[in-house]
Amino acid sequence: MQTATSEPELSDYLAMLRRQWHVVVAAALVGLVLAAVALALAPKTYTATTSVQVRPTGLAALTGERTGRTNGEVNLDTEAQVVRSARVARAAAKLLGTDAEPAQLRQRVDVTVPPNSTVLNIAYSAGTPGAARSGSVAFADAYLTYRRDEVIDRIDGHLASLRAEVEDRSEKLDTLTEATGDEEGSSRAQAEIRSVQREITDLNNQINPLNALRASLAPGEVLSPASTPESAASPDFLMWLASGMMLGLMAGLAAAYVRERRDPRLHSTRELRKCTSTPVLLDFSEDGPGSVGGSPTGLISASDPAGQRVHGLAHTLGARSSEGGRVVLVPGVSSGPSGITVATNLAAALARIDTDVLLICADPDDGAARALLGIPPGPGLAEVLTSGADPGHLACRPAGVPGLRVLRFGESDATGLLQCGAMAYLLRTVRGGSRYVVVACAPMSERADAQAMAGVCDLVLPVVELGRTPGPELRAALDRFEAIGADVPGLVAVPTQAPDGTAATAGAAAASDPTPDAPVDGAQEDTSSNDDLSSAAPSLRR
């Protein structure tokens, strides 16, 4: 037996999500709950921000130094690093009155520079709103103090250098003046004196602006002092919940995929066709062609579209043989009433087009067939096999399905005889008494009756219940039929059936119109047909 394969399509994944939606939803909810618990347990962090405007000191213009990059002589990238420096952090710790290490405080500071501005936003994070505000203010004050002290130190250093030069030039001037005395010196000496005087004047011209700059120095100011934050900056409520739900959703999708891969059951007609190359002759699944909306296949009316598909299967089976006596075995592959339900519908469809069909209920649990056809319990196949009763007198006709005779399983214990020669002989014998004989047997996952009967039946039509039948089980069943040379023209796919197999499509009751309490004995209605069945009884008695 060959197996048909194809690449997964988007519809396969969507079908998987429909089947495993509860796993995905449950995982997403678990992720959401875990995120909520984490939010409740996670420590809250508050952030306060102080905006500081950094001003040029003017020192570069006086000294001729140009080191700025971002805004004139102020390099804001450098200033942002200065705010987070160890020296500023130590000064901030003193302002806060804390013994915390500067490295710990620096980790709580974040400095940003708005585009096209001379502003530093100094943000400080702490466990309480008050601590966050105090930390931001302390770092802003420490930075401004550090910047002012640094500029003053540079001014003082430059002034000291200039004053030293003035003093040196003044001493030289005194020496030159004493050498010339009161008398008019040489022109060369006078020129040298005038040169030193000009140098002293130039140096004083540099000292005076520096003194004025030192007195009016304003390296920056606080534009917007930090306020006490009203809510925590982290954890972010919406982000944590969304992330938790998303992680749960991803975990749910992964779990759904793993469950689907480990689930051997066939859930759709597409999966069925991928599992085996045996064609699907009749499809009742909700996602298959000509579906009936996923309704279980009860006794379907001939006017129903689903009933017409059953009639189409009946014509297909009839076209495979132009002679009478066709025996069709309809076993369910997996546990459940799907096999006997399909066999009942097939027998009813054949009876509508040929009016001479015998349905043999070879399943000890024939309650589904009796419920669909409105037949009460009574003697049948079991009595034929155990005591040689006349099958012609035990077959009955359900109301509403003319041309159909039904041989119930019976009331005796004949389960052990279904795989014996008596059953095989009965099937060979009854083929001459009916145009078609449909045999409904127990599911193959429960008993080997189908394998024992397949050798004496003309056709075998396995029924696959989607959502319940495992793929390996179907392949094993087809391999067994192939090993004994049984003719398997195709498969029937049905959706998951109710435990009793009695759920039906709309209009089923009107189609069958059974009269449960008034079954008609076939011997009273059609003695010619039952005479052919009776011919099997003497041999069975022997």
Coordinates of C-alpha atoms in Angstrom, one line a residue:
M1 CA 0.0 0.0 0.0
Q2 CA 1.4 3.4 -1.0
T3 CA 1.1 6.5 1.1
A4 CA 0.1 9.8 -0.4
T5 CA 2.2 12.7 0.8
S6 CA 2.1 16.5 0.3
E7 CA 3.5 19.6 1.9
P8 CA 1.5 21.2 4.7
E9 CA -0.6 24.1 3.7
L10 CA -2.0 27.1 5.5
S11 CA -5.3 25.4 5.9
D12 CA -3.6 22.5 7.7
Y13 CA -2.2 25.0 10.3
L14 CA -5.6 26.7 10.6
A15 CA -7.3 23.4 11.2
M16 CA -4.7 22.6 13.8
L17 CA -5.5 25.8 15.6
R18 CA -9.2 25.1 15.5
R19 CA -8.6 21.7 17.1
Q20 CA -6.1 22.9 19.6
W21 CA -7.5 26.3 20.4
H22 CA -8.1 25.4 24.0
V23 CA -4.4 24.7 24.5
V24 CA -3.4 28.0 22.9
V25 CA -6.0 30.0 24.9
A26 CA -5.1 28.3 28.2
A27 CA -1.4 28.9 27.7
A28 CA -2.1 32.6 26.9
L29 CA -4.1 33.0 30.0
V30 CA -1.4 31.3 32.1
G31 CA 1.1 33.7 30.7
L32 CA -1.2 36.6 31.5
V33 CA -1.7 35.4 35.1
L34 CA 2.1 34.8 35.6
A35 CA 2.8 38.3 34.3
A36 CA 0.2 39.7 36.7
V37 CA 1.8 37.8 39.6
A38 CA 5.3 39.0 38.6
L39 CA 3.9 42.6 38.5
A40 CA 2.6 42.3 42.0
L41 CA 5.9 40.8 43.3
A42 CA 8.4 42.9 41.3
P43 CA 9.9 45.9 43.1
K44 CA 8.7 49.3 41.8
T45 CA 11.1 51.9 40.5
Y46 CA 10.3 55.6 40.5
T47 CA 12.1 58.1 38.2
A48 CA 12.4 61.9 38.6
T49 CA 14.1 64.2 36.0
T50 CA 15.8 67.6 36.4
S51 CA 16.4 69.7 33.3
V52 CA 19.7 71.7 33.3
Q53 CA 20.7 74.2 30.7
V54 CA 24.4 74.2 30.1
R55 CA 25.8 77.7 29.2
P56 CA 29.2 78.5 27.6
T57 CA 31.6 79.8 30.2
G58 CA 33.2 82.3 27.8
L59 CA 36.7 81.1 28.8
A60 CA 37.5 79.7 25.4
A61 CA 36.8 83.1 23.7
L62 CA 39.2 84.8 26.1
T63 CA 42.0 82.1 25.9
G64 CA 41.5 81.2 22.3
E65 CA 40.6 77.6 23.0
R66 CA 37.9 75.9 21.0
T67 CA 37.0 72.4 22.2
G68 CA 33.3 72.3 21.8
R69 CA 31.6 70.1 19.2
T70 CA 27.8 70.1 19.7
N71 CA 27.0 73.6 20.5
G72 CA 29.8 76.1 20.2
E73 CA 32.3 75.6 22.9
V74 CA 30.0 73.3 24.9
N75 CA 30.2 69.6 24.1
L76 CA 27.0 68.2 25.5
D77 CA 28.1 64.5 24.9
T78 CA 31.1 65.2 27.2
E79 CA 28.9 67.0 29.7
A80 CA 26.5 64.0 29.9
Q81 CA 29.5 61.8 30.8
V82 CA 30.6 64.3 33.4
V83 CA 27.2 64.1 35.1
R84 CA 27.7 60.3 35.5
S85 CA 31.4 60.7 36.6
A86 CA 32.7 59.4 39.9
R87 CA 33.6 62.9 41.1
V88 CA 30.0 64.2 40.6
A89 CA 28.6 61.0 42.1
R90 CA 30.7 61.5 45.3
A91 CA 29.5 65.1 45.5
A92 CA 25.9 64.0 45.1
A93 CA 26.3 61.3 47.8
K94 CA 27.4 64.1 50.2
L95 CA 24.4 66.2 49.3
L96 CA 22.1 63.1 49.8
G97 CA 23.8 62.3 53.1
T98 CA 24.2 58.6 52.1
D99 CA 27.0 56.2 52.5
A100 CA 26.3 54.5 49.1
E101 CA 29.2 53.9 46.8
P102 CA 29.5 56.3 43.9
A103 CA 29.3 53.3 41.5
Q104 CA 25.9 52.4 42.9
L105 CA 24.6 55.9 42.5
R106 CA 25.9 56.2 38.9
Q107 CA 23.9 53.1 37.9
R108 CA 20.7 55.0 38.9
V109 CA 21.4 58.0 36.7
D110 CA 20.5 58.4 33.1
V111 CA 21.4 61.5 31.1
T112 CA 19.8 62.4 27.8
V113 CA 20.3 65.4 25.5
P114 CA 17.3 66.6 23.5
P115 CA 18.1 67.3 19.9
N116 CA 19.2 70.8 18.9
S117 CA 19.4 72.0 22.5
T118 CA 21.8 72.9 25.3
V119 CA 19.8 71.0 27.9
L120 CA 20.7 67.9 29.9
N121 CA 17.9 65.8 31.3
I122 CA 19.2 64.2 34.5
A123 CA 17.0 61.3 35.5
Y124 CA 17.4 59.4 38.8
S125 CA 15.7 56.2 39.7
A126 CA 15.0 54.9 43.2
G127 CA 12.6 52.7 45.1
T128 CA 10.5 55.6 46.5
P129 CA 9.2 58.8 44.8
G130 CA 11.0 61.1 47.4
A131 CA 14.3 59.3 46.9
A132 CA 14.0 59.7 43.1
R133 CA 13.4 63.4 43.4
S134 CA 16.2 64.0 45.9
G135 CA 18.7 62.0 43.8
S136 CA 17.9 63.9 40.6
V137 CA 18.2 67.3 42.3
A138 CA 21.5 66.2 44.1
F139 CA 23.1 65.1 40.8
A140 CA 22.0 68.4 39.1
D141 CA 23.4 70.5 41.9
A142 CA 26.6 68.5 42.1
Y143 CA 27.2 68.8 38.4
L144 CA 26.7 72.6 38.3
T145 CA 29.0 73.0 41.3
Y146 CA 31.6 70.8 39.6
R147 CA 31.3 72.7 36.4
R148 CA 31.7 76.1 38.1
D149 CA 34.6 74.9 40.3
E150 CA 36.4 73.5 37.2
V151 CA 36.0 76.8 35.3
I152 CA 37.1 78.9 38.2
D153 CA 40.2 76.7 38.7
R154 CA 41.1 77.2 35.1
I155 CA 40.5 81.0 35.3
D156 CA 42.6 81.2 38.5
G157 CA 45.4 79.3 36.9
H158 CA 45.3 81.5 33.8
L159 CA 45.2 84.7 36.0
A160 CA 48.2 83.4 38.1
S161 CA 50.2 82.9 34.9
L162 CA 49.3 86.4 33.6
R163 CA 50.1 88.1 36.9
A164 CA 53.4 86.3 37.1
E165 CA 54.3 87.7 33.7
V166 CA 53.2 91.2 34.7
E167 CA 55.4 91.0 37.8
D168 CA 58.3 89.8 35.7
R169 CA 57.8 92.6 33.2
S170 CA 57.5 95.2 36.0
E171 CA 60.8 94.1 37.5
K172 CA 62.4 94.4 34.1
L173 CA 60.9 97.8 33.7
D174 CA 62.3 98.9 37.1
T175 CA 65.7 97.7 36.1
L176 CA 65.7 99.5 32.8
T177 CA 64.5 102.7 34.5
E178 CA 67.2 102.6 37.2
A179 CA 69.9 102.1 34.5
T180 CA 69.0 105.2 32.6
G181 CA 68.6 107.4 35.6
D182 CA 67.4 111.0 35.3
E183 CA 69.4 111.6 32.3
E184 CA 68.0 111.0 28.9
G185 CA 69.3 107.6 27.9
S186 CA 70.1 106.3 24.6
S187 CA 67.3 105.9 22.1
R188 CA 67.8 102.1 22.2
A189 CA 67.2 102.0 26.0
Q190 CA 64.1 104.2 25.7
A191 CA 62.6 101.9 23.0
E192 CA 63.2 98.9 25.2
I193 CA 61.4 100.6 28.1
R194 CA 58.4 101.5 25.9
S195 CA 58.2 97.8 24.7
V196 CA 58.1 96.4 28.2
Q197 CA 55.4 99.0 29.1
R198 CA 53.3 97.8 26.2
E199 CA 53.7 94.2 27.3
I200 CA 52.5 95.1 30.8
T201 CA 49.5 96.9 29.3
D202 CA 48.6 93.9 27.1
L203 CA 48.8 91.5 30.1
N204 CA 46.6 93.8 32.2
N205 CA 44.1 93.8 29.3
Q206 CA 43.9 90.0 29.5
I207 CA 43.7 90.0 33.3
N208 CA 40.7 92.4 33.6
P209 CA 38.2 90.4 31.5
L210 CA 39.2 87.2 33.3
N211 CA 38.5 88.9 36.7
A212 CA 35.1 90.1 35.4
L213 CA 34.3 86.6 34.0
R214 CA 35.2 85.0 37.4
A215 CA 32.9 87.4 39.2
S216 CA 29.9 86.8 36.9
L217 CA 30.5 83.1 36.0
A218 CA 27.2 81.2 35.4
P219 CA 28.1 77.8 33.7
G220 CA 24.5 76.6 33.8
E221 CA 21.1 76.7 35.5
V222 CA 18.2 74.4 36.5
L223 CA 15.4 75.0 34.0
S224 CA 13.0 72.4 35.5
P225 CA 13.6 71.0 38.9
A226 CA 12.6 67.4 39.6
S227 CA 9.1 66.8 40.9
T228 CA 8.0 63.9 43.0
P229 CA 6.8 61.2 40.6
E230 CA 3.2 60.1 41.1
S231 CA 3.5 56.6 39.5
A232 CA 6.2 54.0 39.1
A233 CA 8.3 54.1 35.9
S234 CA 8.8 50.4 36.1
P235 CA 7.6 47.7 35.8
D236 CA 5.4 48.8 32.9
F237 CA 1.9 47.4 33.6
L238 CA 0.7 47.1 30.0
M239 CA 4.1 46.0 28.6
W240 CA 4.4 43.2 31.2
L241 CA 0.9 41.9 30.7
A242 CA 1.2 42.1 26.9
S243 CA 4.6 40.3 27.0
G244 CA 3.3 37.7 29.4
M245 CA 0.3 37.0 27.2
M246 CA 2.5 36.9 24.1
L247 CA 5.0 34.5 25.6
G248 CA 2.1 32.3 26.8
L249 CA 0.6 32.5 23.3
M250 CA 3.9 31.4 21.8
A251 CA 4.2 28.6 24.3
G252 CA 0.6 27.5 23.5
L253 CA 1.3 27.4 19.8
A254 CA 4.4 25.3 20.4
A255 CA 2.4 23.0 22.7
A256 CA -0.4 22.8 20.2
Y257 CA 2.1 21.9 17.4
V258 CA 3.7 19.2 19.6
R259 CA 0.3 17.7 20.6
E260 CA -0.7 17.7 17.0
R261 CA 2.5 16.0 15.9
R262 CA 2.1 13.4 18.6
D263 CA -1.6 12.8 17.9
P264 CA -1.8 9.9 15.4
R265 CA -5.5 10.5 14.7
L266 CA -6.8 11.8 11.3
H267 CA -8.7 15.0 11.7
S268 CA -9.5 16.0 8.1
T269 CA -10.0 14.5 4.7
R270 CA -6.8 16.1 3.6
E271 CA -4.9 14.2 6.3
L272 CA -6.7 11.1 5.3
R273 CA -5.5 11.5 1.7
K274 CA -2.0 12.2 2.9
C275 CA -2.1 9.0 5.0
T276 CA -3.1 6.6 2.2
S277 CA -3.4 6.5 -1.6
T278 CA -6.8 4.6 -1.3
P279 CA -9.4 7.0 -2.7
V280 CA -12.2 8.5 -0.5
L281 CA -15.4 7.5 -2.2
L282 CA -17.7 9.3 0.2
D283 CA -16.9 12.3 2.5
F284 CA -19.2 13.5 5.3
S285 CA -16.5 15.6 7.0
E286 CA -17.1 19.2 7.7
D287 CA -14.1 20.4 5.7
G288 CA -14.3 17.9 2.9
P289 CA -15.9 18.4 -0.5
G290 CA -19.7 18.1 -0.4
S291 CA -19.8 18.4 3.4
V292 CA -22.9 18.4 5.5
G293 CA -21.6 20.9 8.0
G294 CA -20.0 18.3 10.2
S295 CA -23.4 16.6 11.1
P296 CA -23.1 12.9 11.9
T297 CA -24.4 10.6 9.2
G298 CA -27.7 9.4 10.5
L299 CA -30.4 7.9 8.3
I300 CA -30.3 10.5 5.5
S301 CA -33.2 11.4 3.3
A302 CA -32.8 10.7 -0.5
S303 CA -33.7 14.3 -1.2
D304 CA -30.9 15.6 1.0
P305 CA -27.6 16.5 -0.8
A306 CA -25.8 14.1 1.6
G307 CA -28.3 11.4 0.7
Q308 CA -27.6 11.9 -3.0
R309 CA -23.9 11.4 -2.3
V310 CA -24.8 8.1 -0.6
H311 CA -26.8 7.2 -3.7
G312 CA -23.8 8.2 -5.8
L313 CA -21.7 5.7 -3.9
A314 CA -24.4 3.1 -4.4
H315 CA -24.3 3.6 -8.1
T316 CA -20.5 3.4 -8.1
L317 CA -20.6 0.1 -6.3
G318 CA -23.3 -1.2 -8.6
A319 CA -21.2 -0.2 -11.7
R320 CA -18.4 -2.5 -10.5
S321 CA -20.5 -5.5 -11.2
S322 CA -23.3 -6.1 -13.7
E323 CA -24.4 -9.3 -12.0
G324 CA -26.4 -9.7 -8.7
G325 CA -25.2 -11.1 -5.5
R326 CA -22.8 -8.3 -4.6
V327 CA -21.7 -8.6 -0.9
V328 CA -20.3 -5.4 0.6
L329 CA -18.5 -5.5 3.9
V330 CA -18.6 -2.1 5.8
P331 CA -16.3 -2.2 8.8
G332 CA -15.5 0.8 11.0
V333 CA -11.7 1.1 11.4
S334 CA -11.8 2.6 15.0
S335 CA -14.2 2.1 17.9
G336 CA -17.6 3.7 17.6
P337 CA -20.8 3.4 15.6
S338 CA -19.5 5.0 12.4
G339 CA -19.2 1.6 10.5
I340 CA -22.8 0.4 11.3
T341 CA -24.2 3.9 10.6
V342 CA -22.6 4.1 7.2
A343 CA -23.6 0.5 6.4
T344 CA -27.2 1.3 7.3
N345 CA -27.3 4.4 5.0
L346 CA -25.6 2.5 2.2
A347 CA -28.1 -0.4 2.5
A348 CA -31.0 2.1 2.5
A349 CA -29.6 3.9 -0.6
L350 CA -29.1 0.6 -2.4
A351 CA -32.6 -0.4 -1.5
R352 CA -34.0 2.9 -3.0
I353 CA -32.3 2.2 -6.4
D354 CA -32.5 -1.6 -6.5
T355 CA -35.3 -2.6 -4.1
D356 CA -33.6 -5.9 -3.1
V357 CA -31.0 -5.4 -0.4
L358 CA -30.2 -7.4 2.7
L359 CA -28.5 -5.7 5.7
I360 CA -26.8 -8.2 8.0
C361 CA -25.9 -6.7 11.4
A362 CA -22.8 -8.8 12.2
D363 CA -21.9 -6.4 15.0
P364 CA -23.0 -7.7 18.5
D365 CA -23.7 -4.0 19.3
D366 CA -26.3 -3.3 16.6
G367 CA -28.2 -0.8 18.7
A368 CA -27.2 2.1 16.3
A369 CA -28.7 0.3 13.3
R370 CA -31.9 -0.6 15.1
A371 CA -32.3 2.9 16.4
L372 CA -31.9 4.4 12.9
L373 CA -34.3 2.0 11.3
G374 CA -36.8 1.8 14.2
I375 CA -36.4 -1.9 14.7
P376 CA -36.8 -3.4 18.2
P377 CA -34.4 -6.1 19.6
G378 CA -35.2 -9.6 18.5
P379 CA -33.7 -12.9 17.1
G380 CA -31.5 -12.7 14.1
L381 CA -28.0 -13.7 13.0
A382 CA -27.0 -15.1 16.4
E383 CA -29.9 -17.6 16.3
V384 CA -29.0 -18.6 12.7
L385 CA -25.4 -19.3 13.7
T386 CA -26.1 -21.1 17.0
S387 CA -29.2 -23.1 16.3
G388 CA -29.6 -23.1 12.6
A389 CA -32.7 -20.8 12.6
D390 CA -34.2 -19.9 9.3
P391 CA -32.7 -16.4 8.3
G392 CA -35.6 -15.8 6.0
H393 CA -38.1 -15.8 8.8
L394 CA -35.9 -13.7 11.1
A395 CA -35.2 -10.9 8.6
C396 CA -37.5 -8.0 9.0
R397 CA -38.4 -4.9 6.9
P398 CA -38.2 -1.4 8.5
A399 CA -41.0 1.0 7.7
G400 CA -40.1 3.8 5.4
V401 CA -37.3 2.0 3.5
P402 CA -39.0 -0.3 0.9
G403 CA -36.9 -3.1 -0.5
L404 CA -34.6 -3.3 2.5
R405 CA -34.5 -6.4 4.7
V406 CA -32.6 -6.4 8.0
L407 CA -31.1 -9.4 9.8
R408 CA -30.5 -8.2 13.3
F409 CA -27.6 -9.6 15.3
G410 CA -30.0 -11.4 17.6
E411 CA -30.3 -12.3 21.3
S412 CA -28.1 -15.4 21.6
D413 CA -24.4 -15.3 22.3
A414 CA -22.8 -16.0 18.9
T415 CA -19.8 -13.6 19.2
G416 CA -17.4 -16.5 19.0
L417 CA -19.0 -17.8 15.7
L418 CA -18.5 -14.6 13.7
Q419 CA -15.0 -15.7 12.6
C420 CA -15.9 -19.4 12.0
G421 CA -16.8 -21.3 8.8
A422 CA -20.6 -21.0 9.5
M423 CA -20.5 -17.2 9.0
A424 CA -18.4 -17.5 5.9
Y425 CA -20.8 -20.2 4.5
L426 CA -23.8 -17.9 5.3
L427 CA -22.3 -15.0 3.4
R428 CA -21.6 -17.3 0.4
T429 CA -25.2 -18.6 0.5
V430 CA -27.2 -15.3 0.9
R431 CA -25.5 -13.7 -2.1
G432 CA -27.9 -15.5 -4.4
G433 CA -31.0 -14.4 -2.6
S434 CA -30.4 -10.6 -2.9
R435 CA -29.2 -8.1 -5.4
Y436 CA -26.9 -6.6 -2.7
V437 CA -25.9 -7.8 0.7
V438 CA -24.4 -5.2 3.1
V439 CA -22.6 -6.6 6.1
A440 CA -22.1 -4.3 9.1
C441 CA -19.4 -5.8 11.4
A442 CA -17.7 -4.7 14.7
P443 CA -14.9 -2.1 14.5
M444 CA -11.6 -3.5 13.4
S445 CA -9.9 -1.9 16.5
E446 CA -12.0 -4.2 18.7
R447 CA -12.4 -7.5 16.8
A448 CA -10.9 -9.4 13.8
D449 CA -14.4 -10.1 12.4
A450 CA -13.9 -7.9 9.3
Q451 CA -10.6 -9.6 8.4
A452 CA -12.3 -13.0 8.7
M453 CA -15.3 -12.0 6.5
A454 CA -13.4 -9.9 4.0
G455 CA -12.2 -13.1 2.1
V456 CA -15.7 -14.1 1.2
C457 CA -17.1 -10.6 0.5
D458 CA -16.9 -9.0 -2.9
L459 CA -16.0 -5.5 -1.7
V460 CA -14.7 -4.0 1.5
L461 CA -15.6 -0.3 2.3
P462 CA -13.7 0.8 5.5
V463 CA -15.2 3.7 7.4
V464 CA -12.8 6.3 8.8
E465 CA -14.1 8.4 11.7
L466 CA -12.2 11.6 11.5
G467 CA -11.0 12.8 14.9
R468 CA -10.9 9.2 16.2
T469 CA -9.2 6.9 13.7
P470 CA -5.4 6.9 14.0
G471 CA -3.5 6.9 10.8
P472 CA -1.3 3.9 11.7
E473 CA -4.4 2.0 12.5
L474 CA -5.9 2.7 9.1
R475 CA -2.7 1.7 7.3
A476 CA -2.5 -1.5 9.3
A477 CA -6.1 -2.3 8.4
L478 CA -5.6 -1.7 4.7
D479 CA -2.4 -3.8 4.8
R480 CA -4.4 -6.7 6.3
F481 CA -7.0 -6.5 3.6
E482 CA -4.3 -6.4 1.0
A483 CA -2.7 -9.4 2.5
I484 CA -5.8 -11.5 2.1
G485 CA -6.6 -10.2 -1.4
A486 CA -9.7 -8.2 -0.5
D487 CA -11.0 -5.7 -2.9
V488 CA -11.0 -2.3 -1.3
P489 CA -12.3 0.3 -3.8
G490 CA -12.2 3.2 -1.4
L491 CA -12.9 4.7 1.9
V492 CA -15.8 6.6 3.6
A493 CA -14.9 9.6 5.8
V494 CA -17.3 10.6 8.5
P495 CA -17.1 13.2 11.3
T496 CA -17.0 12.1 14.9
Q497 CA -20.1 10.2 15.8
A498 CA -22.2 10.4 18.9
P499 CA -21.6 7.4 21.3
D500 CA -24.9 5.8 20.3
G501 CA -24.7 6.8 16.6
T502 CA -28.2 8.1 16.6
A503 CA -27.4 11.8 15.8
A504 CA -28.8 12.5 12.4
T505 CA -29.0 15.3 9.9
A506 CA -32.0 17.5 9.5
G507 CA -34.8 15.6 7.8
A508 CA -33.6 12.2 8.8
A509 CA -36.7 11.4 10.8
A510 CA -39.0 12.5 7.9
A511 CA -37.0 10.3 5.5
S512 CA -37.1 7.1 7.4
D513 CA -40.4 7.6 9.3
P514 CA -39.8 4.5 11.3
T515 CA -42.4 2.8 13.4
P516 CA -40.3 1.4 16.2
D517 CA -43.1 -0.7 17.8
A518 CA -44.4 -2.3 14.6
P519 CA -41.7 -4.0 12.7
V520 CA -43.0 -6.1 9.8
D521 CA -41.8 -9.7 9.4
G522 CA -40.3 -10.2 6.0
A523 CA -41.8 -13.7 5.7
Q524 CA -45.2 -12.2 5.8
E525 CA -44.5 -9.5 3.2
D526 CA -42.2 -11.1 0.6
T527 CA -42.0 -14.9 0.8
S528 CA -40.2 -15.2 -2.5
S529 CA -37.2 -13.3 -1.2
N530 CA -37.1 -15.1 2.1
D531 CA -37.3 -18.5 0.4
D532 CA -33.8 -17.8 -1.0
L533 CA -32.5 -16.9 2.4
S534 CA -34.1 -20.0 3.9
S535 CA -32.0 -22.2 1.7
A536 CA -29.0 -21.4 3.9
A537 CA -30.6 -22.7 7.1
P538 CA -30.3 -26.5 6.5
S539 CA -26.5 -26.3 6.0
L540 CA -26.1 -24.1 9.0
R541 CA -28.1 -26.6 11.1
R542 CA -25.7 -29.3 10.1

